[in-house]
CSV table of C-alpha atoms and ligand atoms in Angstrom, one decimal:
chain,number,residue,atom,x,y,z
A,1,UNK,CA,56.9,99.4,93.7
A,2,UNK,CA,57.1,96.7,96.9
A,3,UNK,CA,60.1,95.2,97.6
A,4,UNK,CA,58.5,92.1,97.0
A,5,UNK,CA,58.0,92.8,93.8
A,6,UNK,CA,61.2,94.0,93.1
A,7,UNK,CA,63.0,91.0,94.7
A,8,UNK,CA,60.5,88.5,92.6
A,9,UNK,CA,62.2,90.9,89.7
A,10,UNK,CA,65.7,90.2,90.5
A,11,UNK,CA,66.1,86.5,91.2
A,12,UNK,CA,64.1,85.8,87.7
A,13,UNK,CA,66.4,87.8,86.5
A,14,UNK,CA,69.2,85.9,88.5
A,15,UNK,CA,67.9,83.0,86.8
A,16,UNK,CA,67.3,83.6,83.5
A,17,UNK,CA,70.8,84.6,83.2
A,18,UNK,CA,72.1,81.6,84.6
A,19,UNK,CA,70.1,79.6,81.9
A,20,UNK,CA,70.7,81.7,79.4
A,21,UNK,CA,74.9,80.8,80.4
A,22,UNK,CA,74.5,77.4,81.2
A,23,UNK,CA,74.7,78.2,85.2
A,24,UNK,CA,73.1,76.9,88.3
A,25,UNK,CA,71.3,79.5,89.8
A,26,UNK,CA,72.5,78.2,93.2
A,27,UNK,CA,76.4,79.3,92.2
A,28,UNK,CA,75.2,83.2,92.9
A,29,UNK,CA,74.7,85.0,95.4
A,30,UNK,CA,72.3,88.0,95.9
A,31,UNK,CA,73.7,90.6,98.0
A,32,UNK,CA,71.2,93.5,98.9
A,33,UNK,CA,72.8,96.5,99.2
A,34,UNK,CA,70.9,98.3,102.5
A,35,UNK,CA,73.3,101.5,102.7
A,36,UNK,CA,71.0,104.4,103.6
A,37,UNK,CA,68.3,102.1,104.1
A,38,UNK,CA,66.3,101.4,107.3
A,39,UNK,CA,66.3,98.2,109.4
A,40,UNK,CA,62.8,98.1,108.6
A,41,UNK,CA,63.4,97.3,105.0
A,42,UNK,CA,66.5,95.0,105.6
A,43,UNK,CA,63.8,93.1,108.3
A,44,UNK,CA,61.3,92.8,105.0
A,45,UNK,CA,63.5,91.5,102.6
A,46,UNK,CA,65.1,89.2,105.5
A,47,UNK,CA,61.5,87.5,105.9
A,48,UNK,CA,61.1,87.4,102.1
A,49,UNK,CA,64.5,85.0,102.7
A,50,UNK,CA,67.6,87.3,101.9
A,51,UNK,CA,70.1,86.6,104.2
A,52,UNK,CA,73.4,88.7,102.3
A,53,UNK,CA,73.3,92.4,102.8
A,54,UNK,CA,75.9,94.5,101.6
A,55,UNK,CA,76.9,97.8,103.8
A,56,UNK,CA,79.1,100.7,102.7
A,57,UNK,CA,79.6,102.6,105.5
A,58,UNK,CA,81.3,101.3,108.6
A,59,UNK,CA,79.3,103.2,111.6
A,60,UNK,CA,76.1,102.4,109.4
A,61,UNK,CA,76.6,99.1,109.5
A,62,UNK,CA,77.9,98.9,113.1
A,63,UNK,CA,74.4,101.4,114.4
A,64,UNK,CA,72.1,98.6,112.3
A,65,UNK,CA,74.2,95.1,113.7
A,66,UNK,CA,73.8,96.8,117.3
A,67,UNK,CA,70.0,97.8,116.9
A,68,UNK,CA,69.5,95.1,114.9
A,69,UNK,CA,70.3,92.6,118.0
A,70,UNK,CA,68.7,95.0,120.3
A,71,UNK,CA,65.4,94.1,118.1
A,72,UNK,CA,66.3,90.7,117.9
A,73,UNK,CA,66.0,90.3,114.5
A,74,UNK,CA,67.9,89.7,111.4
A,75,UNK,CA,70.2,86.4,113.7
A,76,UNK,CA,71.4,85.2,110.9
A,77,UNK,CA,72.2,88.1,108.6
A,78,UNK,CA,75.5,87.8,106.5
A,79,UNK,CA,76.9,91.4,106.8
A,80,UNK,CA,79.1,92.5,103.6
A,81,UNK,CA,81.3,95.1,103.7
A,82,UNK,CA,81.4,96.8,100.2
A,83,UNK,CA,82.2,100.3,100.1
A,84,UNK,CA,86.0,101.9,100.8
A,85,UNK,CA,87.4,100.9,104.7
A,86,UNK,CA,90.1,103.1,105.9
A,87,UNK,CA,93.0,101.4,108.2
A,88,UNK,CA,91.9,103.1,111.2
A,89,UNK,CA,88.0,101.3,110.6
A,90,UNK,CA,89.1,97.9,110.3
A,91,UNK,CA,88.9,96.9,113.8
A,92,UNK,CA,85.3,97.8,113.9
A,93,UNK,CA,85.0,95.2,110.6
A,94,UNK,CA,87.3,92.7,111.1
A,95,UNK,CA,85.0,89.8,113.2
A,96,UNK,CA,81.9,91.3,113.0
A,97,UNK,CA,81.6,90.4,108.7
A,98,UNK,CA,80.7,87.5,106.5
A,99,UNK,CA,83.1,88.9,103.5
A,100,UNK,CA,85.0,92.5,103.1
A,101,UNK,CA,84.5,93.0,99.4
A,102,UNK,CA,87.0,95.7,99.1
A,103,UNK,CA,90.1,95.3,100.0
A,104,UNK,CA,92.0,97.5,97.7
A,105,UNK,CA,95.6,98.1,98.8
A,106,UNK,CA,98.1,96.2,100.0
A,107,UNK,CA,97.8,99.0,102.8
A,108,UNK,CA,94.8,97.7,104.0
A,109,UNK,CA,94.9,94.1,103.0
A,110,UNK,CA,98.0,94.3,106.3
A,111,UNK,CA,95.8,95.8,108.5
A,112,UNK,CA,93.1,93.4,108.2
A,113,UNK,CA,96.0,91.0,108.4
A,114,UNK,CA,97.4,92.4,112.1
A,115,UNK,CA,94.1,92.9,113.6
A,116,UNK,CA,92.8,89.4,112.5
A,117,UNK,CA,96.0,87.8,113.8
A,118,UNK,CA,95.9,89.9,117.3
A,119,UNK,CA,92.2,88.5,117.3
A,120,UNK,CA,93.0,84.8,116.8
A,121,UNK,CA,90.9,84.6,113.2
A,122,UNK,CA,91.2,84.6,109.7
A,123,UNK,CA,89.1,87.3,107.7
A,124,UNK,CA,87.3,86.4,104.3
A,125,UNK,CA,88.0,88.7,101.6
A,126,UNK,CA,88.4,89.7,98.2
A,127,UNK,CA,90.1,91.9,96.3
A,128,UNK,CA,88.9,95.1,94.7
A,129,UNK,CA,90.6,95.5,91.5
A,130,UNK,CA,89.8,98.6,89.0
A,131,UNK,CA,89.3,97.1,86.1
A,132,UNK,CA,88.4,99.9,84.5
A,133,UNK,CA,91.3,102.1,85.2
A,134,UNK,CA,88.7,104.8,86.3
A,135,UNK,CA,90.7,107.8,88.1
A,136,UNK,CA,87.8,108.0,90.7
A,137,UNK,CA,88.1,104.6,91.7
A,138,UNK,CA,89.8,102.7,94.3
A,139,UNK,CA,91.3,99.2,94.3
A,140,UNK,CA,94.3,97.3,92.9
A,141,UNK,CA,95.2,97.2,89.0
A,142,UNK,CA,95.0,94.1,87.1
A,143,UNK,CA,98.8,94.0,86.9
A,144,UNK,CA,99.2,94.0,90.4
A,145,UNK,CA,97.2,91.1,91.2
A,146,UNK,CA,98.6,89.6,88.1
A,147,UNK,CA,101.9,90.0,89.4
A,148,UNK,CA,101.6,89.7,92.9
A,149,UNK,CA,99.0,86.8,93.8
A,150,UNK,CA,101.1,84.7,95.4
A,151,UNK,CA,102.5,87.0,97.6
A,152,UNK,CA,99.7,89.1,98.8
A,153,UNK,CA,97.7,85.5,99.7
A,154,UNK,CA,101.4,83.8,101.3
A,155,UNK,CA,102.2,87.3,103.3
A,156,UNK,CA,98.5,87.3,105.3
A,157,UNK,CA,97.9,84.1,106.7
A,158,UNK,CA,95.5,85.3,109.0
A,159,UNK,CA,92.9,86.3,105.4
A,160,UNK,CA,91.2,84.4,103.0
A,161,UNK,CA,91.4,85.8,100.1
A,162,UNK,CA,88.5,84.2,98.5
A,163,UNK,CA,88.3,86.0,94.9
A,164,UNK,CA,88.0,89.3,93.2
A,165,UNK,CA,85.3,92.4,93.5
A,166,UNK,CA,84.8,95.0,90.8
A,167,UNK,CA,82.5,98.1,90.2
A,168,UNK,CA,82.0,98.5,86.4
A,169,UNK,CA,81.9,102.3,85.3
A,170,UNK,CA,78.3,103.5,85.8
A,171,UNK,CA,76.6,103.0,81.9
A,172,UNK,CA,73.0,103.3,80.5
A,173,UNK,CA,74.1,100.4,78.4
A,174,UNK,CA,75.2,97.2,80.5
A,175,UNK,CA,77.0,95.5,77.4
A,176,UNK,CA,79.5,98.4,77.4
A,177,UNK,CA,80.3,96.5,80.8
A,178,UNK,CA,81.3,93.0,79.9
A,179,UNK,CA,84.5,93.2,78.5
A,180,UNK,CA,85.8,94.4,82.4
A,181,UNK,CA,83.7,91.5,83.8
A,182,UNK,CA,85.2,89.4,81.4
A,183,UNK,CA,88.7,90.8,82.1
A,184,UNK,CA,88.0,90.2,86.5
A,185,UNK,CA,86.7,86.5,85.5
A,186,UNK,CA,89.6,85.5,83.5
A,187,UNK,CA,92.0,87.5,86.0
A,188,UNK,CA,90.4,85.1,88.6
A,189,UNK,CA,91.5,81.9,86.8
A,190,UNK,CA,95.4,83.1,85.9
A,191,UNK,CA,95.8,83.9,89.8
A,192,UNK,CA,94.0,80.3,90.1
A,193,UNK,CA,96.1,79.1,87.7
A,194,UNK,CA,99.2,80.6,89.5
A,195,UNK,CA,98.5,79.5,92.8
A,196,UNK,CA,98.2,76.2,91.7
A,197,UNK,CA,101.6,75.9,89.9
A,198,UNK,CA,103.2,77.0,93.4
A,199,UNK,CA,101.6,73.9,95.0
A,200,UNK,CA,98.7,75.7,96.3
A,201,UNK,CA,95.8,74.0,95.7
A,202,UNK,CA,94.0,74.6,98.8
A,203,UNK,CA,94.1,78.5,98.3
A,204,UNK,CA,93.3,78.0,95.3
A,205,UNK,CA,90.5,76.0,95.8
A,206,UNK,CA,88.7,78.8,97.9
A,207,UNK,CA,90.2,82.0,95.4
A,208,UNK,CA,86.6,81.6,93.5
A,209,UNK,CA,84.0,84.6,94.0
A,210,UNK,CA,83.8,87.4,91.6
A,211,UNK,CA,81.9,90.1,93.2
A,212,UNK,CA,80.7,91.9,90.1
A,213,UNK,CA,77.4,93.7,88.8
A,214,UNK,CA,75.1,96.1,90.4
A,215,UNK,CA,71.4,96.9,89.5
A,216,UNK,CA,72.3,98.3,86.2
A,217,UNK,CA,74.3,95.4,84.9
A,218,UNK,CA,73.9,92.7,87.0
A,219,UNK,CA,72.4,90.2,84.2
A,220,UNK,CA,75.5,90.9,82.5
A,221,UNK,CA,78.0,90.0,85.4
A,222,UNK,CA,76.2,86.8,85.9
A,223,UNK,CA,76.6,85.9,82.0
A,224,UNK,CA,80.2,86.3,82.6
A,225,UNK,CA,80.8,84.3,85.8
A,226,UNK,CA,79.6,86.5,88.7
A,227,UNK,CA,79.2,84.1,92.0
A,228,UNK,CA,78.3,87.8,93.8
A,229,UNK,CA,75.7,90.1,92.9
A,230,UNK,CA,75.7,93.5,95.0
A,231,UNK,CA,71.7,95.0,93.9
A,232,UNK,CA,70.4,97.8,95.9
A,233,UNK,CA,68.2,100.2,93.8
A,234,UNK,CA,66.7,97.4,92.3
A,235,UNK,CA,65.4,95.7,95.8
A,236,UNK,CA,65.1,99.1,97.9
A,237,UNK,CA,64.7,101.9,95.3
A,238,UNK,CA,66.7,105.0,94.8
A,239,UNK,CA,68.9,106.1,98.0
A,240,UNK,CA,68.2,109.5,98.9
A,241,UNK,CA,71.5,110.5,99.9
A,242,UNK,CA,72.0,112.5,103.1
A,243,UNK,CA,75.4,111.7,104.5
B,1,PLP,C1,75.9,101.1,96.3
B,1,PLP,C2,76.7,100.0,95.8
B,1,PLP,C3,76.1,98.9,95.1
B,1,PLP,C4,74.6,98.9,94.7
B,1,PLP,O1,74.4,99.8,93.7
B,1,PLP,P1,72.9,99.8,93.0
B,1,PLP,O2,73.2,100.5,91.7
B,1,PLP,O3,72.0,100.6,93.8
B,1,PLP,O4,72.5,98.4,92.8
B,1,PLP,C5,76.9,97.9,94.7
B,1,PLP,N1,78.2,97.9,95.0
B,1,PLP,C6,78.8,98.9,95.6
B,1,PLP,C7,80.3,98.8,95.9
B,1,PLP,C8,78.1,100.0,96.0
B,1,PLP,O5,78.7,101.0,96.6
């Protein structure tokens, strides 16, 4: 199939689910998910007017932003950082991203802090929490951020946390998924709710995003208040994985 078609695919499918729940197609994002992809298809979907890719893998994403200029194209690309960053990556990151999607320790979340402090800016971010509980997974529990909000957003002032991310468990059946989309969506408004109550309105105000649904359960995600949508396979096609 051409990625046009596939694109044409995925935003009816955006926005049938946002009528279906009563949303404005404009309050989600589309983030195509170019890990293991070529430039070449990134440049295609960039002149079919995506603008959000999402990256896993740090020296990926670094090779395609340095050939990418080289080529002079994709200028105003939004790069997302989506899959795990360990400490000793985050200078590469930190300045050269619209979003990190996954921040999921405290661990981390202080790096991102100290290197965006020694660089004189503040660093968008969210979250990652496992909402799943899945062994394999990384990211922060629902406790945690339940307990903590406040101090993980008050302790970095040099972040904005702007929300939460989540990777559902991988399912043939995307309803099975809903119930942890549910659970990040309403986790979202308590830590709202919380920062609030401390006098926080303006952090509050930007803790919004929920980064949630892939290509297998996307429409689902958007059905229960995704503002992010991270589709590769359904833009690009299967990954053939060689790393
Ligand atoms: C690879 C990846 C995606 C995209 O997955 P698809 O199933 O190909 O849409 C989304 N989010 C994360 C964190 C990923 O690693």
């Amino acid at each position: 199939m051409l990625l046009a078609d596939n694109l044409k695919i995925v935003h009816s499918n955006i926005e049938a689910a946002c009528k279906l729940s009563g949303r404005n197609p404009s309050e989600v994002t589309l983030i195509a998910v170019s890990k293991t992809k070529p430039l070449e298809a990134m440049n295609q979907c960039y002149a079919l007017g995506e603008r959000h890719f999402g990256e896993n893998y740090v020296q990926e994403m670094m090779n395609k932003q340095t050939e990418s200029a080289a080529q002079k194209i994709l200028p105003d690309a939004k790069w997302h950082m989506i899959g795990h960053l360990q400490t000793n990556k985050v200078r590469f990151v930190v300045g050269n991203t619209a979003l990190i999607h996954s921040v999921d320790s405290l661990h981390l979340l202080q790096a991102i802090e100290r290197d965006s402090k020694k660089k004189a800016i503040i660093t968008d971010v969210l979250l990652e929490v496992n909402v799943a509980q899945e062994e394999s997974k990384w990211g922060f529990s629902v406790e945690e951020i339940r307990s903590s909000i406040f101090d993980l957003v008050f302790q970095h002032p040099h972040v904005n946390i702007r929300g939460l991310m989540t990777s559902a468990p991988y399912t043939m059946e995307a309803n099975d998924n809903r119930l942890y989309f549910r659970e990040l969506r309403e986790l979202r408004d308590e830590c709202r709710v919380t920062l609030v109550k401390s006098n926080q309105t303006e952090k509050a105000a930007i803790f919004q995003e929920l980064s949630m649904g892939m290509t297998g359960d996307y429409v689902v995600a958007i059905e229960e208040g995704a503002t992010m949508v991270r589709v590769g396979t359904g833009i690009f096609g299967e990954r053939k994985y060689q790393l």
